[in-house]
Coordinates of C-alpha atoms in Angstrom, one line a residue:
M115 CA -19.6 -79.1 -171.5
A116 CA -20.9 -82.4 -170.3
Q117 CA -22.3 -80.9 -167.1
E118 CA -24.0 -78.1 -169.1
Q119 CA -25.6 -80.7 -171.4
G120 CA -26.8 -82.6 -168.3
V121 CA -28.4 -79.4 -166.9
Q122 CA -30.1 -78.7 -170.2
E123 CA -31.4 -82.3 -170.3
I124 CA -32.8 -82.0 -166.7
D125 CA -34.4 -78.7 -167.6
R126 CA -35.9 -80.0 -170.8
N127 CA -37.3 -83.1 -169.0
H128 CA -38.9 -81.1 -166.3
G129 CA -40.0 -78.2 -168.5
S130 CA -39.8 -75.6 -165.7
G131 CA -39.0 -72.7 -168.0
G132 CA -37.0 -71.0 -165.2
P133 CA -33.4 -71.1 -164.6
P134 CA -31.8 -74.5 -165.3
A135 CA -31.9 -77.1 -162.5
L136 CA -28.6 -78.0 -161.0
P137 CA -27.8 -81.6 -160.1
L138 CA -27.4 -82.4 -156.4
P139 CA -23.9 -82.7 -155.1
S140 CA -22.7 -86.3 -154.8
R141 CA -20.4 -85.6 -151.8
P142 CA -21.8 -84.9 -148.3
E143 CA -21.9 -81.3 -147.1
P144 CA -18.6 -80.7 -145.3
L145 CA -20.0 -78.4 -142.5
V146 CA -23.0 -80.7 -141.6
K147 CA -22.5 -83.8 -139.4
D148 CA -23.8 -86.9 -141.3
R149 CA -25.6 -88.8 -138.5
P150 CA -29.3 -89.3 -137.6
L151 CA -30.9 -86.8 -135.2
P152 CA -31.6 -88.0 -131.7
R153 CA -35.2 -89.1 -131.1
H154 CA -36.1 -86.0 -129.0
L155 CA -34.7 -83.7 -131.7
S156 CA -36.2 -85.4 -134.8
L157 CA -38.5 -83.5 -137.1
A158 CA -41.5 -85.8 -136.5
R159 CA -42.7 -86.8 -133.1
P160 CA -42.6 -90.5 -132.3
S161 CA -46.4 -90.5 -132.0
V162 CA -46.9 -89.1 -135.5
G163 CA -46.1 -90.6 -138.8
L164 CA -46.6 -93.7 -140.9
T165 CA -44.9 -96.0 -138.4
A166 CA -47.1 -94.7 -135.5
A167 CA -50.2 -95.0 -137.6
M168 CA -49.4 -98.6 -138.6
G169 CA -48.7 -99.5 -135.0
A170 CA -52.0 -98.0 -133.9
W171 CA -53.8 -99.8 -136.6
I172 CA -52.3 -103.2 -135.7
G173 CA -53.0 -102.6 -132.0
S174 CA -56.7 -101.7 -132.8
M175 CA -57.1 -104.8 -134.9
G176 CA -55.8 -106.9 -132.1
R177 CA -58.1 -105.3 -129.6
M178 CA -61.0 -105.7 -132.1
L179 CA -60.3 -109.4 -132.6
V180 CA -60.1 -110.0 -128.8
S181 CA -63.2 -108.0 -128.1
G182 CA -65.2 -110.1 -130.4
F183 CA -64.7 -113.2 -128.1
I184 CA -65.4 -111.4 -124.8
V185 CA -68.8 -112.1 -123.3
R186 CA -70.0 -108.8 -122.0
Q187 CA -72.5 -108.4 -119.2
Q188 CA -75.1 -105.8 -120.0
R189 CA -75.5 -103.3 -117.2
E190 CA -79.0 -103.0 -115.6
V191 CA -80.8 -100.0 -116.9
P192 CA -83.7 -98.7 -114.9
L193 CA -87.0 -99.2 -116.7
S194 CA -88.9 -96.3 -117.9
L195 CA -92.3 -95.4 -116.5
R196 CA -94.1 -96.8 -119.6
E197 CA -92.2 -100.1 -119.4
R198 CA -93.0 -100.4 -115.6
T199 CA -96.7 -99.6 -116.3
E200 CA -96.8 -102.2 -119.1
I201 CA -95.2 -104.9 -116.9
T202 CA -97.6 -104.1 -114.0
Q203 CA -100.6 -104.5 -116.5
L204 CA -99.2 -107.7 -117.9
R205 CA -98.8 -109.2 -114.4
A206 CA -102.4 -108.2 -113.5
E207 CA -103.7 -109.8 -116.7
N208 CA -101.6 -112.9 -116.0
R209 CA -103.0 -113.1 -112.5
R210 CA -106.6 -112.8 -113.8
L211 CA -106.0 -115.5 -116.4
R212 CA -104.5 -117.9 -113.8
E213 CA -107.5 -117.3 -111.5
K214 CA -109.9 -118.0 -114.4
L215 CA -108.0 -121.1 -115.4
Q216 CA -108.2 -122.4 -111.8
A217 CA -111.9 -121.7 -111.6
L218 CA -112.4 -123.6 -114.9
E219 CA -110.4 -126.6 -113.5
R220 CA -112.5 -126.5 -110.3
Q221 CA -115.7 -126.6 -112.3
K222 CA -114.4 -129.4 -114.4
S223 CA -113.4 -131.5 -111.4
D224 CA -116.8 -131.0 -109.6

């Protein structure tokens, strides 16, 4: 009678409308060994799951913190044709201005 009342209470609380829910047995199943599965037979791979995600996050945070303090050398990238042309023009202009400045200094000293 008490168990029947418990089943009705569980069914009323969950409102399934189907057959009454039965409480889970409190004793372990007699035909199943009660021990954890070996790691290679577990249901989740070691590289998957919450623990693996947390480990990956912690590792990435450590790498991110360390990478912020590393001085990186920028690799040399070949200049584009436009940049090379611009540099050549600027060097020519610089040369002309230096020659003009030297000519003005010579006139001033004479």
